PDB file of C-alpha atoms in Angstrom:
ATOM      1  CA  MET A   1       4.783 -33.846  -3.983  1.00  0.00           C
ATOM      2  CA  ASN A   2       3.707 -36.302  -6.321  1.00  0.00           C
ATOM      3  CA  ALA A   3       1.182 -34.932  -8.763  1.00  0.00           C
ATOM      4  CA  ASN A   4      -0.945 -38.243  -8.596  1.00  0.00           C
ATOM      5  CA  ALA A   5      -1.206 -38.080  -4.778  1.00  0.00           C
ATOM      6  CA  GLU A   6      -4.669 -37.813  -3.330  1.00  0.00           C
ATOM      7  CA  PHE A   7      -5.540 -34.682  -1.574  1.00  0.00           C
ATOM      8  CA  THR A   8      -6.808 -35.134   1.806  1.00  0.00           C
ATOM      9  CA  MET A   9      -7.819 -32.630   4.612  1.00  0.00           C
ATOM     10  CA  ASP A  10      -8.631 -33.154   8.213  1.00  0.00           C
ATOM     11  CA  VAL A  11     -12.042 -31.140   8.406  1.00  0.00           C
ATOM     12  CA  GLU A  12     -12.264 -32.132  12.017  1.00  0.00           C
ATOM     13  CA  GLU A  13      -8.897 -30.708  12.887  1.00  0.00           C
ATOM     14  CA  ILE A  14      -9.679 -27.357  11.244  1.00  0.00           C
ATOM     15  CA  ARG A  15     -12.902 -27.363  13.135  1.00  0.00           C
ATOM     16  CA  ARG A  16     -11.246 -27.956  16.319  1.00  0.00           C
ATOM     17  CA  ARG A  17      -8.492 -25.083  15.845  1.00  0.00           C
ATOM     18  CA  ALA A  18     -11.207 -22.616  14.801  1.00  0.00           C
ATOM     19  CA  ARG A  19     -13.136 -23.188  17.991  1.00  0.00           C
ATOM     20  CA  GLN A  20      -9.979 -23.203  20.075  1.00  0.00           C
ATOM     21  CA  SER A  21      -8.806 -19.723  18.885  1.00  0.00           C
ATOM     22  CA  VAL A  22     -12.159 -18.174  17.825  1.00  0.00           C
ATOM     23  CA  PHE A  23     -11.112 -14.682  19.381  1.00  0.00           C
ATOM     24  CA  ASP A  24      -8.129 -14.585  16.993  1.00  0.00           C
ATOM     25  CA  GLY A  25     -10.535 -13.473  14.143  1.00  0.00           C
ATOM     26  CA  ALA A  26      -8.950 -13.873  10.614  1.00  0.00           C
ATOM     27  CA  GLN A  27      -5.521 -14.831  12.032  1.00  0.00           C
ATOM     28  CA  THR A  28      -5.657 -18.809  12.272  1.00  0.00           C
ATOM     29  CA  SER A  29      -2.953 -21.186  13.326  1.00  0.00           C
ATOM     30  CA  THR A  30      -1.963 -21.686   9.780  1.00  0.00           C
ATOM     31  CA  TYR A  31      -0.856 -18.005   9.547  1.00  0.00           C
ATOM     32  CA  GLU A  32       2.685 -18.373   8.524  1.00  0.00           C
ATOM     33  CA  GLY A  33       3.714 -14.632   8.787  1.00  0.00           C
ATOM     34  CA  ASP A  34       5.287 -12.680  11.459  1.00  0.00           C
ATOM     35  CA  VAL A  35       2.435 -10.723  12.549  1.00  0.00           C
ATOM     36  CA  GLU A  36       4.240  -8.136  14.330  1.00  0.00           C
ATOM     37  CA  THR A  37       6.575  -7.371  11.432  1.00  0.00           C
ATOM     38  CA  VAL A  38       3.745  -7.478   8.961  1.00  0.00           C
ATOM     39  CA  ILE A  39       1.926  -4.830  11.066  1.00  0.00           C
ATOM     40  CA  LYS A  40       4.960  -2.960  11.264  1.00  0.00           C
ATOM     41  CA  LEU A  41       5.425  -2.934   7.616  1.00  0.00           C
ATOM     42  CA  LEU A  42       1.882  -2.254   7.052  1.00  0.00           C
ATOM     43  CA  ASN A  43       1.958   0.807   9.389  1.00  0.00           C
ATOM     44  CA  GLU A  44       4.970   2.129   7.350  1.00  0.00           C
ATOM     45  CA  ALA A  45       2.834   1.587   4.080  1.00  0.00           C
ATOM     46  CA  LEU A  46       0.062   3.523   5.705  1.00  0.00           C
ATOM     47  CA  ALA A  47       2.084   6.624   6.851  1.00  0.00           C
ATOM     48  CA  THR A  48       3.493   6.464   3.258  1.00  0.00           C
ATOM     49  CA  GLU A  49       0.171   6.416   1.740  1.00  0.00           C
ATOM     50  CA  LEU A  50      -1.089   9.138   3.919  1.00  0.00           C
ATOM     51  CA  VAL A  51       2.040  11.436   3.064  1.00  0.00           C
ATOM     52  CA  CYS A  52       1.290  10.895  -0.602  1.00  0.00           C
ATOM     53  CA  VAL A  53      -2.361  11.977  -0.183  1.00  0.00           C
ATOM     54  CA  LEU A  54      -1.330  15.301   1.393  1.00  0.00           C
ATOM     55  CA  ARG A  55       1.342  15.893  -1.151  1.00  0.00           C
ATOM     56  CA  TYR A  56      -1.127  15.309  -3.953  1.00  0.00           C
ATOM     57  CA  LYS A  57      -3.844  17.274  -2.277  1.00  0.00           C
ATOM     58  CA  LEU A  58      -1.462  20.289  -1.948  1.00  0.00           C
ATOM     59  CA  HIS A  59      -0.304  19.873  -5.485  1.00  0.00           C
ATOM     60  CA  HIS A  60      -3.855  19.754  -6.668  1.00  0.00           C
ATOM     61  CA  PHE A  61      -4.627  22.984  -5.059  1.00  0.00           C
ATOM     62  CA  VAL A  62      -1.505  25.048  -5.699  1.00  0.00           C
ATOM     63  CA  ALA A  63      -0.617  23.719  -9.225  1.00  0.00           C
ATOM     64  CA  THR A  64      -0.531  26.813 -11.728  1.00  0.00           C
ATOM     65  CA  GLY A  65       0.452  27.182 -15.295  1.00  0.00           C
ATOM     66  CA  ILE A  66      -0.924  26.612 -18.721  1.00  0.00           C
ATOM     67  CA  LEU A  67      -0.893  22.700 -18.285  1.00  0.00           C
ATOM     68  CA  SER A  68      -1.780  22.939 -14.731  1.00  0.00           C
ATOM     69  CA  GLU A  69      -5.575  22.263 -14.785  1.00  0.00           C
ATOM     70  CA  PRO A  70      -5.762  18.574 -16.199  1.00  0.00           C
ATOM     71  CA  ILE A  71      -2.722  17.761 -14.273  1.00  0.00           C
ATOM     72  CA  ALA A  72      -4.084  19.122 -10.957  1.00  0.00           C
ATOM     73  CA  ALA A  73      -7.283  17.526 -11.549  1.00  0.00           C
ATOM     74  CA  GLU A  74      -5.473  14.062 -12.008  1.00  0.00           C
ATOM     75  CA  PHE A  75      -3.300  15.104  -8.750  1.00  0.00           C
ATOM     76  CA  ALA A  76      -6.732  15.030  -7.030  1.00  0.00           C
ATOM     77  CA  VAL A  77      -7.732  11.550  -8.433  1.00  0.00           C
ATOM     78  CA  HIS A  78      -4.325  10.274  -7.417  1.00  0.00           C
ATOM     79  CA  ALA A  79      -5.040  11.610  -4.051  1.00  0.00           C
ATOM     80  CA  ASP A  80      -8.405   9.693  -3.718  1.00  0.00           C
ATOM     81  CA  GLU A  81      -6.752   6.377  -4.791  1.00  0.00           C
ATOM     82  CA  GLU A  82      -3.757   6.935  -2.321  1.00  0.00           C
ATOM     83  CA  MET A  83      -6.442   7.220   0.419  1.00  0.00           C
ATOM     84  CA  GLN A  84      -8.371   4.072  -0.849  1.00  0.00           C
ATOM     85  CA  HIS A  85      -4.944   2.313  -0.354  1.00  0.00           C
ATOM     86  CA  ALA A  86      -4.608   3.673   3.088  1.00  0.00           C
ATOM     87  CA  ASN A  87      -7.965   2.640   4.093  1.00  0.00           C
ATOM     88  CA  LYS A  88      -7.311  -1.055   2.722  1.00  0.00           C
ATOM     89  CA  ILE A  89      -4.077  -1.210   4.724  1.00  0.00           C
ATOM     90  CA  ALA A  90      -5.733  -0.034   7.863  1.00  0.00           C
ATOM     91  CA  GLN A  91      -8.354  -2.478   7.341  1.00  0.00           C
ATOM     92  CA  ARG A  92      -5.862  -5.208   6.974  1.00  0.00           C
ATOM     93  CA  ILE A  93      -3.926  -4.101  10.168  1.00  0.00           C
ATOM     94  CA  VAL A  94      -7.078  -4.543  12.239  1.00  0.00           C
ATOM     95  CA  GLN A  95      -7.792  -7.917  10.855  1.00  0.00           C
ATOM     96  CA  LEU A  96      -4.254  -9.027  11.744  1.00  0.00           C
ATOM     97  CA  GLY A  97      -4.721  -7.766  15.459  1.00  0.00           C
ATOM     98  CA  GLY A  98      -2.961  -4.475  15.144  1.00  0.00           C
ATOM     99  CA  ALA A  99      -3.890  -0.908  15.459  1.00  0.00           C
ATOM    100  CA  PRO A 100      -3.532   1.413  12.399  1.00  0.00           C
ATOM    101  CA  ASP A 101      -1.120   4.200  13.227  1.00  0.00           C
ATOM    102  CA  PHE A 102      -2.781   7.304  12.047  1.00  0.00           C
ATOM    103  CA  ASN A 103      -0.984   9.692  14.565  1.00  0.00           C
ATOM    104  CA  PRO A 104       0.508  12.604  12.491  1.00  0.00           C
ATOM    105  CA  GLU A 105       3.392  12.844  15.136  1.00  0.00           C
ATOM    106  CA  GLY A 106       6.144  10.925  13.603  1.00  0.00           C
ATOM    107  CA  MET A 107       4.262  10.194  10.083  1.00  0.00           C
ATOM    108  CA  LEU A 108       7.238  11.314   8.091  1.00  0.00           C
ATOM    109  CA  SER A 109       9.647   9.106   9.680  1.00  0.00           C
ATOM    110  CA  ARG A 110       7.268   6.150   9.388  1.00  0.00           C
ATOM    111  CA  SER A 111       6.695   7.075   5.766  1.00  0.00           C
ATOM    112  CA  HIS A 112       9.030   5.610   3.071  1.00  0.00           C
ATOM    113  CA  SER A 113       8.386   8.631   0.869  1.00  0.00           C
ATOM    114  CA  ASP A 114       9.708  12.268   1.654  1.00  0.00           C
ATOM    115  CA  TYR A 115       7.317  15.321   1.754  1.00  0.00           C
ATOM    116  CA  VAL A 116       8.907  17.911  -0.503  1.00  0.00           C
ATOM    117  CA  ALA A 117       7.521  21.328  -0.870  1.00  0.00           C
ATOM    118  CA  VAL A 118       7.825  22.705  -4.297  1.00  0.00           C
ATOM    119  CA  ASP A 119       6.044  25.176  -6.189  1.00  0.00           C
ATOM    120  CA  LYS A 120       6.432  24.512  -9.907  1.00  0.00           C
ATOM    121  CA  LEU A 121       4.325  22.206 -11.774  1.00  0.00           C
ATOM    122  CA  ASP A 122       7.218  20.243 -13.261  1.00  0.00           C
ATOM    123  CA  ASP A 123       8.718  19.939  -9.706  1.00  0.00           C
ATOM    124  CA  MET A 124       5.338  18.449  -8.450  1.00  0.00           C
ATOM    125  CA  ILE A 125       5.121  16.103 -11.292  1.00  0.00           C
ATOM    126  CA  ARG A 126       9.003  15.090 -10.432  1.00  0.00           C
ATOM    127  CA  GLU A 127       8.295  14.811  -6.633  1.00  0.00           C
ATOM    128  CA  ASN A 128       5.264  12.814  -6.857  1.00  0.00           C
ATOM    129  CA  LEU A 129       7.058  10.522  -9.525  1.00  0.00           C
ATOM    130  CA  VAL A 130       9.836   9.914  -7.060  1.00  0.00           C
ATOM    131  CA  ALA A 131       7.258   9.332  -4.164  1.00  0.00           C
ATOM    132  CA  GLU A 132       5.521   6.606  -6.595  1.00  0.00           C
ATOM    133  CA  ARG A 133       8.840   5.114  -7.352  1.00  0.00           C
ATOM    134  CA  ILE A 134       9.927   4.890  -3.724  1.00  0.00           C
ATOM    135  CA  ALA A 135       6.208   3.130  -3.103  1.00  0.00           C
ATOM    136  CA  ILE A 136       6.778   0.790  -6.007  1.00  0.00           C
ATOM    137  CA  ASP A 137      10.020  -0.479  -4.639  1.00  0.00           C
ATOM    138  CA  SER A 138       8.922  -0.670  -0.963  1.00  0.00           C
ATOM    139  CA  TYR A 139       5.721  -2.810  -2.088  1.00  0.00           C
ATOM    140  CA  ARG A 140       7.752  -5.051  -4.234  1.00  0.00           C
ATOM    141  CA  GLU A 141      10.080  -5.680  -1.377  1.00  0.00           C
ATOM    142  CA  MET A 142       7.198  -6.296   0.975  1.00  0.00           C
ATOM    143  CA  ILE A 143       5.547  -8.600  -1.479  1.00  0.00           C
ATOM    144  CA  ARG A 144       8.797 -10.436  -1.665  1.00  0.00           C
ATOM    145  CA  TYR A 145       9.076 -10.783   2.156  1.00  0.00           C
ATOM    146  CA  LEU A 146       5.444 -12.019   2.487  1.00  0.00           C
ATOM    147  CA  GLY A 147       5.997 -14.588  -0.139  1.00  0.00           C
ATOM    148  CA  ASP A 148       3.415 -17.363   0.680  1.00  0.00           C
ATOM    149  CA  LYS A 149       3.422 -16.689   4.392  1.00  0.00           C
ATOM    150  CA  ASP A 150       0.650 -13.951   4.092  1.00  0.00           C
ATOM    151  CA  PRO A 151      -1.221 -14.383   0.612  1.00  0.00           C
ATOM    152  CA  THR A 152      -4.032 -12.232   1.605  1.00  0.00           C
ATOM    153  CA  THR A 153      -1.707  -9.184   2.659  1.00  0.00           C
ATOM    154  CA  ARG A 154       0.628  -9.978  -0.399  1.00  0.00           C
ATOM    155  CA  ARG A 155      -2.552  -9.676  -2.862  1.00  0.00           C
ATOM    156  CA  MET A 156      -3.602  -6.539  -1.438  1.00  0.00           C
ATOM    157  CA  LEU A 157      -0.078  -5.068  -1.915  1.00  0.00           C
ATOM    158  CA  GLU A 158       0.086  -6.533  -5.223  1.00  0.00           C
ATOM    159  CA  GLU A 159      -3.171  -4.591  -6.380  1.00  0.00           C
ATOM    160  CA  ILE A 160      -1.841  -1.411  -4.679  1.00  0.00           C
ATOM    161  CA  LEU A 161       1.454  -1.863  -6.401  1.00  0.00           C
ATOM    162  CA  ALA A 162      -0.279  -1.948  -9.934  1.00  0.00           C
ATOM    163  CA  VAL A 163      -2.032   1.303  -9.197  1.00  0.00           C
ATOM    164  CA  GLU A 164       1.417   2.776  -8.011  1.00  0.00           C
ATOM    165  CA  GLU A 165       2.883   1.606 -11.216  1.00  0.00           C
ATOM    166  CA  GLU A 166       0.002   3.246 -13.184  1.00  0.00           C
ATOM    167  CA  HIS A 167       0.721   6.646 -11.391  1.00  0.00           C
ATOM    168  CA  ALA A 168       4.358   6.520 -12.007  1.00  0.00           C
ATOM    169  CA  ASP A 169       3.857   5.796 -15.742  1.00  0.00           C
ATOM    170  CA  GLU A 170       1.303   8.835 -16.025  1.00  0.00           C
ATOM    171  CA  LEU A 171       3.629  11.028 -14.199  1.00  0.00           C
ATOM    172  CA  SER A 172       6.551   9.836 -16.424  1.00  0.00           C
ATOM    173  CA  ASP A 173       4.598  10.629 -19.587  1.00  0.00           C
ATOM    174  CA  TRP A 174       3.625  14.319 -18.219  1.00  0.00           C
ATOM    175  CA  LEU A 175       7.476  14.912 -17.795  1.00  0.00           C
ATOM    176  CA  ASP A 176       8.093  13.787 -21.309  1.00  0.00           C
ATOM    177  CA  ARG A 177       5.600  16.255 -22.605  1.00  0.00           C
ATOM    178  CA  GLY A 178       6.840  19.261 -20.666  1.00  0.00           C
TER     179      GLY A 178
END
């Protein structure tokens, strides 16, 4: 495209399309993503976040040992942040015309991360770090897939990714100390 080219927009056409498909909500005719695939990916991300919430909550309540109190408190913070991610993802699924899948049956098969039961603090930190690393790579792949086809979902996932990277960094630091 020529940098000096004049930008024009057909506002009348935009208005016509908006009125024609008014019941499609946020999904307009210029949406370039494969909405079914995006909803499927988001439901997998939702399941992943919910599994992480459950694992962090468990670890918050059962962590023991001399260093456990501040780490257990941070597990609770991470659980809350993962729940916020789940809420954002569920909202986006609805915006795209889908239904968020909160059904516990099959949640582990939809989740990208595992739910591994451990009882030592170091193992809890390690399992949470593994789950964060899985989430990081999963979100990066989803972001690459979306590209410019769905910038709203991509930006949401980029924001979630940044928090997951913070979690992984923090967990990694804890392993280095212990």
